[in-house]
Amino acid sequence: MKTVSLKIDDLIYGETEKILSRISIPRNRYINEAIEHYNKVQKRQFIEKRLKTESALVKKDSMSILNDFEKIDYAD
């Protein structure tokens, strides 16, 4: 494990302490779980952005191919 020193806003610290007193887990564990959750959210956002970018890149070709298939269907 790595040791990290950080500054937390007083309001966030106070809210965190109130929550910790109710759920009875160590502050360190709580912060680790919060960071883990936030990392997952960020990874999903990165993937979503990449998918949107890649989708936009192939959109024109996809529409062209779809039109070609539609022409084949109506040729019968």
XYZ file of N, CA and C in Angstrom:
228
model
N 0.835 -1.188 0.000
C 0.000 0.000 0.000
C 0.870 1.239 0.000
N 0.325 2.282 -0.613
C 1.004 3.570 -0.654
C 0.384 4.499 0.382
N 1.206 5.349 0.931
C 0.729 6.356 1.870
C 0.538 7.656 1.105
N -0.619 8.267 1.307
C -0.941 9.518 0.622
C -1.395 10.524 1.663
N -0.873 11.721 1.538
C -1.320 12.814 2.396
C -2.222 13.694 1.546
N -3.394 14.041 2.089
C -4.289 14.890 1.312
C -5.000 15.869 2.209
N -5.445 16.939 1.588
C -6.221 17.947 2.307
C -7.670 17.784 1.890
N -8.553 17.744 2.887
C -9.979 17.578 2.647
C -10.689 18.819 3.175
N -11.624 19.324 2.380
C -12.414 20.470 2.838
C -13.076 20.131 4.170
N -13.184 21.128 5.026
C -13.770 20.918 6.350
C -15.185 20.337 6.274
N -15.991 20.834 5.359
C -17.360 20.363 5.225
C -17.393 18.881 4.831
N -16.581 18.515 3.866
C -16.527 17.113 3.426
C -16.016 16.221 4.554
N -15.015 16.699 5.273
C -14.472 15.925 6.389
C -15.544 15.698 7.456
N -16.277 16.758 7.785
C -17.320 16.641 8.807
C -18.409 15.662 8.394
N -18.846 15.749 7.133
C -19.870 14.827 6.633
C -19.355 13.389 6.667
N -18.112 13.225 6.270
C -17.505 11.896 6.258
C -17.443 11.306 7.661
N -17.041 12.112 8.616
C -16.963 11.629 9.999
C -18.337 11.222 10.529
N -19.378 11.983 10.186
C -20.733 11.614 10.625
C -21.142 10.272 10.024
N -20.866 10.096 8.759
C -21.215 8.833 8.093
C -20.427 7.686 8.702
N -19.138 7.903 8.911
C -18.288 6.841 9.458
C -18.743 6.410 10.850
N -19.248 7.343 11.630
C -19.700 6.981 12.973
C -20.936 6.076 12.920
N -21.680 6.147 11.832
C -22.878 5.319 11.684
C -22.596 3.958 11.057
N -21.589 3.900 10.179
C -21.353 2.633 9.473
C -20.196 1.829 10.054
N -19.471 2.408 10.950
C -18.408 1.704 11.683
C -17.397 0.998 10.795
N -16.871 1.728 9.810
C -15.715 1.207 9.069
C -14.602 2.242 9.191
N -13.370 1.803 9.063
C -12.258 2.744 9.194
C -12.281 3.808 8.087
N -11.855 5.007 8.457
C -11.804 6.109 7.502
C -10.988 5.726 6.273
N -9.879 5.072 6.465
C -9.018 4.674 5.356
C -9.768 3.771 4.372
N -10.502 2.791 4.893
C -11.276 1.872 4.047
C -12.340 2.645 3.282
N -13.022 3.569 3.957
C -14.071 4.373 3.333
C -13.508 5.196 2.174
N -12.384 5.850 2.408
C -11.766 6.673 1.361
C -11.295 5.801 0.203
N -10.721 4.643 0.489
C -10.300 3.727 -0.575
C -11.486 3.295 -1.435
N -12.599 2.964 -0.793
C -13.789 2.542 -1.538
C -14.350 3.692 -2.367
N -14.301 4.901 -1.823
C -14.792 6.067 -2.560
C -13.936 6.322 -3.799
N -12.635 6.231 -3.651
C -11.731 6.435 -4.793
C -11.922 5.326 -5.825
N -12.075 4.091 -5.355
C -12.314 2.973 -6.276
C -13.591 3.218 -7.091
N -14.650 3.648 -6.415
C -15.910 3.932 -7.106
C -15.722 5.053 -8.131
N -15.054 6.113 -7.741
C -14.837 7.249 -8.635
C -13.993 6.842 -9.839
N -13.005 5.989 -9.623
C -12.187 5.493 -10.732
C -13.037 4.722 -11.738
N -13.971 3.912 -11.253
C -14.863 3.168 -12.149
C -15.730 4.114 -12.968
N -16.241 5.151 -12.321
C -17.060 6.140 -13.024
C -16.231 6.816 -14.116
N -15.015 7.196 -13.783
C -14.158 7.864 -14.755
C -13.830 6.939 -15.934
N -13.548 5.664 -15.650
C -13.260 4.715 -16.730
C -14.455 4.588 -17.667
N -15.669 4.524 -17.106
C -16.876 4.442 -17.938
C -17.013 5.675 -18.810
N -16.696 6.829 -18.257
C -16.792 8.065 -19.041
C -15.761 8.077 -20.168
N -14.556 7.571 -19.903
C -13.534 7.484 -20.950
C -14.003 6.572 -22.078
N -14.562 5.419 -21.708
C -15.043 4.459 -22.700
C -16.190 5.070 -23.503
N -17.119 5.724 -22.824
C -18.255 6.347 -23.512
C -17.770 7.386 -24.519
N -16.824 8.207 -24.123
C -16.290 9.234 -25.018
C -15.605 8.589 -26.218
N -14.828 7.548 -25.976
C -14.135 6.860 -27.071
C -15.129 6.221 -28.035
N -16.171 5.589 -27.486
C -17.184 4.975 -28.339
C -17.918 6.015 -29.177
N -18.235 7.162 -28.603
C -18.890 8.217 -29.362
C -17.996 8.711 -30.495
N -16.721 8.885 -30.196
C -15.777 9.348 -31.213
C -15.655 8.332 -32.336
N -15.486 7.059 -31.979
C -15.332 6.017 -32.987
C -16.620 5.815 -33.775
N -17.743 5.942 -33.113
C -19.032 5.811 -33.792
C -19.206 6.914 -34.824
N -18.821 8.116 -34.463
C -18.917 9.237 -35.406
C -18.025 9.014 -36.615
N -16.870 8.377 -36.413
C -15.943 8.126 -37.512
C -16.508 7.140 -38.538
N -17.279 6.174 -38.085
C -17.788 5.144 -39.003
C -19.236 5.391 -39.423
N -19.843 6.438 -38.916
C -21.259 6.697 -39.189
C -21.541 6.818 -40.680
N -20.748 7.606 -41.397
C -20.974 7.823 -42.821
C -20.871 6.508 -43.593
N -19.836 5.726 -43.316
C -19.672 4.442 -43.994
C -20.814 3.488 -43.646
N -21.240 3.486 -42.408
C -22.324 2.605 -41.995
C -23.616 2.943 -42.729
N -23.899 4.223 -42.873
C -25.103 4.643 -43.587
C -25.020 4.253 -45.057
N -23.850 4.384 -45.639
C -23.661 4.008 -47.033
C -23.896 2.506 -47.229
N -23.355 1.712 -46.343
C -23.534 0.255 -46.421
C -24.999 -0.113 -46.206
N -25.649 0.534 -45.271
C -27.069 0.287 -45.022
C -27.896 0.594 -46.273
N -27.591 1.701 -46.934
C -28.297 2.051 -48.169
C -28.067 1.004 -49.255
N -26.836 0.494 -49.342
C -26.544 -0.561 -50.316
C -27.374 -1.813 -50.037
N -27.487 -2.183 -48.765
C -28.288 -3.356 -48.405
C -29.768 -3.136 -48.715
N -30.241 -1.930 -48.474
C -31.640 -1.655 -48.782
C -31.910 -1.771 -50.276
N -30.963 -1.325 -51.089
C -31.123 -1.456 -52.543
C -31.173 -2.925 -52.971
N -30.375 -3.744 -52.310
C -30.370 -5.179 -52.622
C -31.725 -5.783 -52.287
N -32.305 -5.412 -51.154
C -33.597 -5.939 -50.729
C -34.691 -5.568 -51.721
N -34.651 -4.360 -52.255
C -35.702 -3.905 -53.179
C -35.466 -4.379 -54.602
N -34.281 -4.919 -54.899
C -33.983 -5.389 -56.251
C -34.757 -6.661 -56.597
N -35.196 -7.409 -55.610
C -35.920 -8.656 -55.872
C -37.231 -8.417 -56.433
